Amino acid sequence: MQLYKSLTVVGFLLTLVTCATAADKAAAFTNLDLAAANKLRERALADLSAYGLIESLTTEVGARPAGSPGDRAAIAWALREMQRLGFQNVRTMEVMVPHWVRGDAEFAVVAPWPQAMPTLALGGSVGTPPEGIEAEAVMVKDLESLKGLPEGAVKNRIVFFSNRMERTRDGSGYGRAVSVRAAGPSAAAALGALGIVIRSVGTSELRFAHTGALRYTAEAPRIPALAISNPDADALVRQFESGKSVRLRMTSSARELPQARSANVIGEVPGSDLASEIVILGAHLDSWDPGVGAIDDGAGVAIVMTVARLIQDLDRKPRRTLRVALFANEEFGTSGSRAYLDAQHGHVDRHVLGFEADFGAGPVWRLSSRVSPAQLPAVDQIYRALAPLKLARGGNEAAGGADLEGLAKLGMAVLSPDLDGTRYFDAHHTVNDTLAQVDPAALRQAVAAYAMSAWLGAQYPGDWERVTTPKASGR
Ligand SMILES: [Zn+2]
């Protein structure tokens, strides 16, 4: 029995080895390509230019919410930098974007124990009348507990959502908590609430409120929505837990202006024998306005631009074309990537492989993918080439990111060097998203991981087949 079992195991292992060898032979990277990947790693780990790009963008442009003067300055900045880096076919693609203006916001507990707390309006929120809204408040944990309240419980009240986001490396904590920000305002308004305040969907214990887009439904009245920081939310919970009735006051001058012109900015490193096939490197040029968008998404912009420049500087052209796409208005409705997709009539299938960088400034801790099963051996080879960067091997359910989601849904393969999100939500969408949040060594490691995998993706000797498996829901 024991002997039979061992023989079976040996047989099984031999089969595995044989299969892997056969698949590798079918489409193995050349030694020249692997040597170039190693050269990219060495150069990226010694290269200071990604940090320099974030420094330049955050200093010379700063905040760049859709439709703002900063948004237009960022487009000019990206055109100038892509030309300076020597990219080909540098161009803009015009996009209309919503133009929401934050204005000022104030939030205070009126009773039982009065105190003011720093606050931010949620992106897209309507304002309050100039004198503000003051009302009795109801605390609920999340959307589920709001639904469970007796009828009329929140009518003419302000609703406070108290749920705390969990810190995770892969962003799943954000994914689970963020629905209250998007859907909370209309859910509460449908039940007659006058306004909402949420505990920030962030992980900082500092007094930074976290903004981000809300999504009003057509059915419910539009009510104002604010966020307060974690420590202030804790203090507000204590006021509720006293059992006394809690009154809140909120004031906001947020408003929506007519739509404005913005643009995606695109540049390329042309391919050679497979130039008609595109490996797209995406990030977004806009940012929320409280900070200067260093980690969201100055870092992604810098990573994809530096990766393309490092590959361009090799002594060999990539086989496939690398296209750097800096998308307009990811934050408030992904206008840029939707316009990009609309403009691809008949060209969607040319996008064979996508990379998105929109999860901070590194390091990369894992390599995930969403490829056709036939390309999994290629991903394994890329993973082995990246071994010096000490990554974990992720699964084949990569979500990519918000901007490449449309192309991925239409079958584009995705390689995802996963950025470590453990500390990302400490500063993301807060006033504290500044250059000080960027660790230059982690950023260089991230550039190395993206550069090696983008290069090998562009050199892959097989076909990047269309992916037909249903897309996993991502963060
Ligand atoms: Zn982002």
XYZ file of C-alpha atoms and ligand atoms in Angstrom:
476
model
C 0.000 0.000 0.000
C 2.725 2.381 1.110
C 4.941 1.470 -1.884
C 2.052 1.751 -4.336
C 1.230 5.215 -2.953
C 4.839 6.434 -3.366
C 5.019 5.134 -6.911
C 1.776 6.944 -7.746
C 3.152 10.156 -6.295
C 6.385 9.809 -8.278
C 4.396 9.114 -11.428
C 2.223 12.138 -10.806
C 5.265 14.374 -10.239
C 6.916 13.085 -13.430
C 3.735 13.908 -15.359
C 3.775 17.426 -13.903
C 7.421 17.942 -14.876
C 6.791 16.634 -18.399
C 3.734 18.866 -18.844
C 5.564 21.964 -17.625
C 8.495 21.272 -19.949
C 6.196 20.793 -22.916
C 4.328 24.029 -22.206
C 7.556 25.982 -21.657
C 8.974 24.669 -24.929
C 5.831 25.782 -26.705
C 6.489 29.432 -25.908
C 9.649 30.053 -23.913
C 11.212 33.471 -23.613
C 14.584 33.748 -25.332
C 17.751 34.125 -23.272
C 18.177 37.581 -24.813
C 14.738 38.627 -23.548
C 15.446 37.255 -20.076
C 18.818 39.015 -20.018
C 17.120 42.281 -20.983
C 14.600 41.744 -18.170
C 17.494 41.426 -15.716
C 19.040 44.590 -17.116
C 15.693 46.373 -16.622
C 15.625 45.218 -13.004
C 19.138 46.511 -12.311
C 18.436 49.832 -14.001
C 15.036 50.308 -12.338
C 16.438 49.638 -8.873
C 19.021 52.391 -9.422
C 16.714 54.841 -11.210
C 15.476 57.967 -9.439
C 13.273 59.286 -12.218
C 9.889 57.860 -11.080
C 10.268 59.709 -7.796
C 11.275 62.800 -9.785
C 8.079 62.598 -11.840
C 5.861 62.443 -8.723
C 7.856 65.322 -7.250
C 7.359 67.374 -10.402
C 3.636 66.564 -10.759
C 2.812 67.277 -7.103
C 4.927 70.440 -6.971
C 4.171 72.034 -10.328
C 0.545 70.884 -10.675
C -0.681 69.708 -7.273
C -4.336 68.763 -6.846
C -6.100 67.985 -10.149
C -9.756 67.069 -9.674
C -11.763 66.640 -12.886
C -12.608 69.907 -14.613
C -10.386 72.077 -12.378
C -7.505 74.323 -13.477
C -5.207 71.647 -11.953
C -6.742 69.051 -14.298
C -5.830 71.172 -17.326
C -2.345 71.846 -15.939
C -1.834 68.094 -15.469
C -2.658 67.439 -19.142
C -0.077 70.030 -20.228
C 2.414 68.505 -17.775
C 1.871 64.968 -19.116
C 2.250 66.075 -22.759
C 5.471 67.913 -21.951
C 6.935 65.015 -19.924
C 6.028 62.349 -22.497
C 7.711 64.418 -25.203
C 10.755 64.987 -23.000
C 11.015 61.230 -22.409
C 10.994 60.666 -26.174
C 7.729 58.726 -26.474
C 6.159 58.430 -29.944
C 2.608 59.361 -31.051
C 2.151 61.604 -28.015
C -1.381 62.956 -28.122
C -4.479 63.885 -26.164
C -7.925 62.368 -26.492
C -10.613 64.883 -25.486
C -13.080 63.867 -22.788
C -15.972 65.722 -21.171
C -15.914 65.421 -17.383
C -18.206 66.456 -14.531
C -17.002 69.533 -12.690
C -17.795 69.335 -9.013
C -16.468 71.956 -6.620
C -15.903 71.016 -2.991
C -16.291 74.426 -1.358
C -16.084 74.520 2.439
C -17.611 72.123 4.920
C -18.182 72.186 8.668
C -19.398 69.518 10.999
C -20.260 69.725 14.684
C -21.913 67.806 17.453
C -24.495 70.144 18.997
C -25.697 67.838 21.802
C -25.184 66.158 24.169
C -21.619 67.546 24.307
C -20.871 70.182 21.677
C -17.679 69.983 19.652
C -16.609 70.680 16.081
C -14.822 68.032 14.004
C -12.793 68.380 10.787
C -14.749 67.088 7.806
C -14.740 66.634 4.022
C -17.730 66.493 1.694
C -17.998 63.253 -0.259
C -17.209 63.762 -3.933
C -20.309 64.825 -5.830
C -22.270 65.793 -2.725
C -24.797 68.610 -2.970
C -24.272 71.467 -0.534
C -26.500 72.506 2.358
C -28.417 75.773 2.664
C -25.962 78.496 3.817
C -27.169 78.212 7.423
C -26.513 74.439 7.341
C -28.672 71.546 8.478
C -29.196 70.796 12.159
C -31.123 67.718 13.252
C -31.360 64.835 15.636
C -29.121 61.981 14.501
C -29.367 58.231 14.191
C -26.308 55.962 14.264
C -26.228 52.807 12.120
C -23.307 50.545 11.324
C -23.805 50.108 7.591
C -26.351 49.862 4.774
C -27.620 46.533 6.085
C -28.418 47.925 9.531
C -30.036 51.013 7.965
C -32.433 48.682 6.160
C -33.238 46.950 9.437
C -34.521 50.112 11.176
C -38.241 50.516 11.879
C -40.166 52.664 9.414
C -39.777 56.408 9.929
C -36.669 55.966 12.149
C -34.464 58.293 10.092
C -37.130 60.665 8.728
C -35.918 64.286 9.041
C -32.770 63.035 10.795
C -29.074 62.993 9.993
C -27.742 59.431 9.632
C -24.268 58.555 10.949
C -22.677 55.403 9.439
C -20.152 54.075 11.970
C -18.630 51.030 10.234
C -14.811 50.807 10.359
C -12.759 49.710 7.371
C -10.359 46.810 7.900
C -6.661 47.186 7.011
C -5.585 44.613 4.383
C -2.685 44.187 1.990
C -4.798 43.547 -1.105
C -7.409 46.289 -0.712
C -10.229 43.861 0.112
C -11.037 45.790 3.321
C -11.722 48.888 1.233
C -13.824 46.886 -1.191
C -16.016 45.650 1.645
C -16.420 49.047 3.366
C -16.748 51.479 0.464
C -20.360 50.718 -0.490
C -21.627 52.994 2.292
C -19.862 55.967 0.702
C -21.279 55.304 -2.761
C -24.776 54.174 -1.851
C -25.295 55.566 1.683
C -26.581 59.025 0.681
C -29.408 57.790 -1.542
C -30.248 54.851 0.748
C -30.729 57.260 3.677
C -32.516 59.864 1.539
C -35.004 57.262 0.315
C -36.010 56.789 3.974
C -36.448 60.530 4.511
C -33.053 61.494 6.004
C -31.854 65.112 5.607
C -28.134 64.359 5.375
C -25.501 61.741 6.205
C -22.077 61.645 7.796
C -19.867 58.576 7.452
C -16.808 57.289 9.259
C -14.034 57.740 6.700
C -13.389 54.717 4.487
C -9.732 54.807 5.491
C -7.329 53.325 8.009
C -5.595 56.377 9.485
C -5.820 56.999 13.220
C -4.876 60.612 12.523
C -7.484 63.308 12.184
C -7.736 63.158 8.383
C -11.176 62.794 6.814
C -11.334 60.721 3.618
C -13.303 61.776 0.536
C -14.284 59.819 -2.583
C -17.197 59.610 -4.963
C -20.793 59.067 -3.924
C -23.419 57.842 -6.370
C -26.896 59.368 -6.166
C -29.751 57.318 -7.591
C -32.410 58.950 -9.750
C -35.218 57.954 -7.349
C -34.137 59.500 -4.034
C -33.699 63.221 -3.244
C -30.061 64.389 -3.266
C -28.924 64.998 0.313
C -25.549 66.307 1.518
C -22.928 63.802 2.655
C -19.809 64.357 4.774
C -17.026 62.173 6.174
C -15.164 62.485 9.480
C -11.875 60.850 10.514
C -11.578 57.590 12.478
C -10.735 59.239 15.833
C -13.636 61.685 15.451
C -15.971 58.856 14.460
C -14.884 57.025 17.636
C -15.675 60.146 19.667
C -19.068 60.467 18.007
C -19.831 56.786 18.734
C -19.100 57.509 22.430
C -21.601 60.381 22.368
C -24.264 58.019 20.968
C -23.345 55.321 23.501
C -24.150 57.718 26.341
C -27.786 56.986 25.554
C -28.553 60.705 25.335
C -30.065 62.078 22.172
C -27.449 63.334 19.694
C -27.925 66.458 17.565
C -25.576 67.222 14.681
C -24.996 70.220 12.436
C -23.525 70.056 8.947
C -22.713 72.854 6.503
C -21.312 72.518 2.992
C -20.985 74.831 0.008
C -20.236 71.985 -2.440
C -21.800 72.421 -5.873
C -21.793 71.062 -9.407
C -20.754 73.313 -12.321
C -21.373 72.615 -16.031
C -19.299 69.794 -17.547
C -15.767 70.700 -18.548
C -13.208 69.605 -21.132
C -10.457 67.255 -20.035
C -8.318 64.698 -21.857
C -6.589 61.351 -21.724
C -2.896 61.695 -22.532
C -1.319 58.899 -24.564
C 2.223 58.100 -25.677
C 3.897 55.024 -27.113
C 7.051 53.011 -27.484
C 6.412 51.427 -30.894
C 6.864 47.693 -31.272
C 8.749 45.822 -34.005
C 7.432 42.622 -35.648
C 4.188 42.622 -33.561
C 3.746 46.413 -33.495
C 0.006 46.208 -34.200
C -0.506 44.432 -30.848
C -0.746 46.763 -27.854
C 0.455 46.241 -24.298
C -1.355 49.016 -22.458
C 0.069 50.594 -19.297
C -2.678 52.565 -17.544
C -2.828 55.041 -14.666
C -4.964 58.103 -13.979
C -3.936 61.712 -14.241
C -6.689 63.242 -12.110
C -6.711 63.237 -8.304
C -9.000 64.245 -5.492
C -8.406 67.753 -4.262
C -7.679 67.713 -0.518
C -4.125 66.394 -1.057
C -1.883 66.610 -4.116
C -2.413 63.074 -5.425
C 1.100 61.724 -4.804
C 0.057 58.125 -4.099
C -3.313 58.377 -5.925
C -2.311 58.371 -8.627
C 0.905 60.349 -9.138
C 2.744 57.136 -8.259
C 0.908 55.138 -10.937
C 1.562 57.850 -13.529
C 5.253 57.809 -12.620
C 5.475 53.995 -12.636
C 3.969 53.529 -16.120
C 5.923 56.437 -17.645
C 9.211 55.227 -16.168
C 8.577 51.628 -17.225
C 8.012 52.697 -20.842
C 11.099 54.919 -20.788
C 13.313 52.143 -19.345
C 12.123 49.724 -22.047
C 12.616 52.383 -24.724
C 16.225 52.796 -23.528
C 17.057 49.102 -24.111
C 19.166 48.428 -27.175
C 16.331 46.359 -28.665
C 12.811 47.447 -29.548
C 9.948 45.612 -27.846
C 8.078 43.266 -30.191
C 4.645 44.619 -29.249
C 3.801 48.321 -28.899
C 3.782 49.717 -25.371
C 1.063 52.308 -24.941
C 1.080 54.549 -21.870
C -2.459 55.825 -21.221
C -2.992 58.455 -18.521
C -6.752 58.545 -18.051
C -8.905 61.557 -17.215
C -11.297 61.562 -14.269
C -10.958 58.084 -12.816
C -12.098 59.379 -9.445
C -15.541 60.701 -10.273
C -16.919 58.313 -12.867
C -14.018 56.886 -14.964
C -14.909 59.283 -17.817
C -11.485 58.943 -19.446
C -11.320 55.183 -19.701
C -14.930 54.989 -20.911
C -14.184 57.533 -23.662
C -11.029 55.573 -24.546
C -13.037 52.383 -24.945
C -15.698 54.159 -27.035
C -12.981 55.401 -29.411
C -11.614 51.888 -30.115
C -14.122 50.859 -32.811
C -12.646 47.685 -34.244
C -9.399 48.104 -32.264
C -10.367 46.545 -28.944
C -8.737 43.217 -29.855
C -5.419 44.928 -30.589
C -5.137 45.432 -26.808
C -3.668 42.044 -25.984
C -2.301 42.681 -22.489
C -2.930 45.325 -19.834
C -1.157 46.647 -16.728
C -2.677 49.223 -14.401
C -0.896 51.100 -11.605
C -3.436 52.676 -9.268
C -2.770 51.373 -5.804
C 0.015 53.512 -4.389
C 3.768 53.735 -4.590
C 4.806 50.169 -3.832
C 6.396 47.861 -3.122
C 4.949 45.141 -5.340
C 4.392 42.046 -3.192
C 2.669 39.581 -5.527
C 2.232 38.779 -9.208
C -1.358 38.018 -10.193
C -2.940 37.629 -13.595
C -6.088 37.126 -15.528
C -5.039 35.232 -18.624
C -6.352 32.383 -20.698
C -5.303 29.048 -19.093
C -2.984 28.433 -22.071
C -0.876 31.439 -21.002
C -0.473 30.413 -17.352
C 2.919 28.771 -18.106
C 4.046 32.146 -19.532
C 2.970 33.885 -16.330
C 4.941 31.237 -14.392
C 8.024 32.027 -16.462
C 7.597 35.748 -15.825
C 7.141 35.020 -12.130
C 10.410 33.058 -12.085
C 12.214 35.901 -13.853
C 10.969 38.252 -11.115
C 12.309 35.971 -8.333
C 15.032 38.439 -7.194
C 12.223 40.871 -6.300
C 10.824 38.277 -3.848
C 7.166 38.323 -4.829
C 4.373 35.941 -3.894
C 2.539 34.138 -6.692
C -1.047 35.351 -6.918
C -3.995 33.680 -8.571
C -5.545 34.125 -12.003
C -8.450 36.294 -10.827
C -6.669 39.686 -10.971
C -9.088 42.585 -11.052
C -6.641 44.887 -12.871
C -7.963 48.323 -11.961
C -10.899 50.637 -12.579
C -9.527 52.122 -15.801
C -8.695 48.878 -17.624
C -11.785 47.063 -16.409
C -13.665 47.754 -19.659
C -10.919 46.294 -21.863
C -10.497 43.343 -19.486
C -14.223 42.585 -19.628
C -13.899 42.430 -23.412
C -11.220 39.760 -23.090
C -7.871 41.556 -22.755
C -5.369 39.560 -20.685
C -4.180 41.301 -17.511
C -0.909 40.980 -15.630
C -1.021 42.510 -12.188
C 2.123 43.255 -10.216
C 0.132 43.835 -7.015
C 1.122 46.926 -5.067
C 1.140 46.555 -1.284
C -1.934 48.346 0.037
C -1.300 47.828 3.770
C -0.701 51.534 4.418
C -2.312 52.928 1.258
C -5.605 53.878 2.914
C -3.846 55.891 5.639
C -3.377 58.769 3.178
C -5.504 57.892 0.110
C -8.157 60.588 -0.659
C -7.079 62.661 2.358
C -5.321 65.982 2.777
C -2.260 63.880 3.660
C -1.763 62.405 0.156
C 1.545 64.190 -0.408
C 5.053 63.320 -1.622
C 6.047 62.493 1.972
C 3.972 59.290 1.628
C 6.241 57.950 -1.135
C 9.110 55.654 -0.108
C 11.675 55.982 -2.918
C 13.084 52.453 -2.436
C 9.627 50.835 -2.535
C 8.801 52.879 -5.644
C 11.986 51.712 -7.409
C 11.143 48.074 -6.601
C 7.633 48.606 -8.027
C 9.058 50.108 -11.222
C 11.377 47.086 -11.525
C 8.484 44.607 -11.168
C 6.306 46.452 -13.683
C 9.183 46.959 -16.122
C 10.251 43.312 -16.158
C 6.720 41.979 -16.523
C 5.726 44.570 -19.158
C 8.859 43.813 -21.168
C 8.354 40.055 -21.024
C 4.661 40.565 -21.796
C 5.657 42.504 -24.912
C 8.177 39.800 -25.939
C 6.003 36.738 -25.262
C 6.609 34.325 -28.172
C 3.046 32.946 -28.090
C -0.302 34.722 -28.488
C -1.982 36.476 -25.584
C -5.321 34.809 -26.168
C -8.626 36.523 -25.330
C -9.798 35.687 -21.818
C -13.291 34.291 -21.663
C -13.567 33.198 -18.020
C -15.967 35.399 -16.022
C -14.168 38.291 -14.394
C -13.798 38.070 -10.626
C -15.268 41.059 -8.845
C -12.354 43.104 -7.627
C -11.571 45.743 -5.068
Zn -6.709 56.125 -8.011
